[in-house]
Phi, psi and omega in degrees: 000136181254177192296338184275323175301337184279320161296316178289312142020260183315306201286313169297336150331288161307320185291341160310294144008270170312318171280332168310321179199050194232131183274358194255117164222145193297156180257122197234133180228139190304150180268105173010231183291353208263129190288153181066036194210125172234167180231129176254152200241122179267150208307357177276351168104343177306157181209147167213130187290167191208123210210131154283131143243084208297132158243000176100342173266102214292321159338313182261354162274321179304289187307295189316330178271311194316299182320334179275307175311303185287338172285322184285303197314307183296322181285324150337284178318295167343289190298343191264353181085016185268165160287129197272084187212110183180106030259143175299141179286127168299335195275305209233058191287169198024039169260317193182146192288178152280163174236152162284133164233192167220129178273131142326131174129183183334295185249108159268138182243144173282115169243165138266160195219161187264081171327330160224048177240334196085344184287131162290143188255342183176140159309161185269131176099035187214022184299131172295167177277118169272144170312312161262014183068029201208009172136171186223134165291162168315311191298324197299337179260009169305123185111337175271324171078141188280140178228150217276170221235152172302301175199128191293115180224156180220000000 
């Protein structure tokens, strides 16, 4: 997979999570002649670039893109008068967002973790779809139980 394909895959994966749980959606536009870069525009017209910093590790690229989309989402939510938390931590709703990290190990995965407990809540791209599009409450996860992450890595 070349750098363009890796960036496109990473962006599509993160946008799947955004569509699943965020009430504000971006207007996505190519960023001129810049390869591996797009602009996300909020309903208020503000925009933010999302770009790739490929280093040969797909999980790192995915976490990097997730960080940038999360930054856009938090600003866009705030601009719409919504709680500025995305993705919502199911254990601590409306207090803090999940954090994008790369779990270390034989098969490094880019995951969303609770920054308070360190529990892995979902792989990036696999957040459950919420009915309201505004995040998932702790009740929605009942029975699945959090997974403890191994070591924090970015």
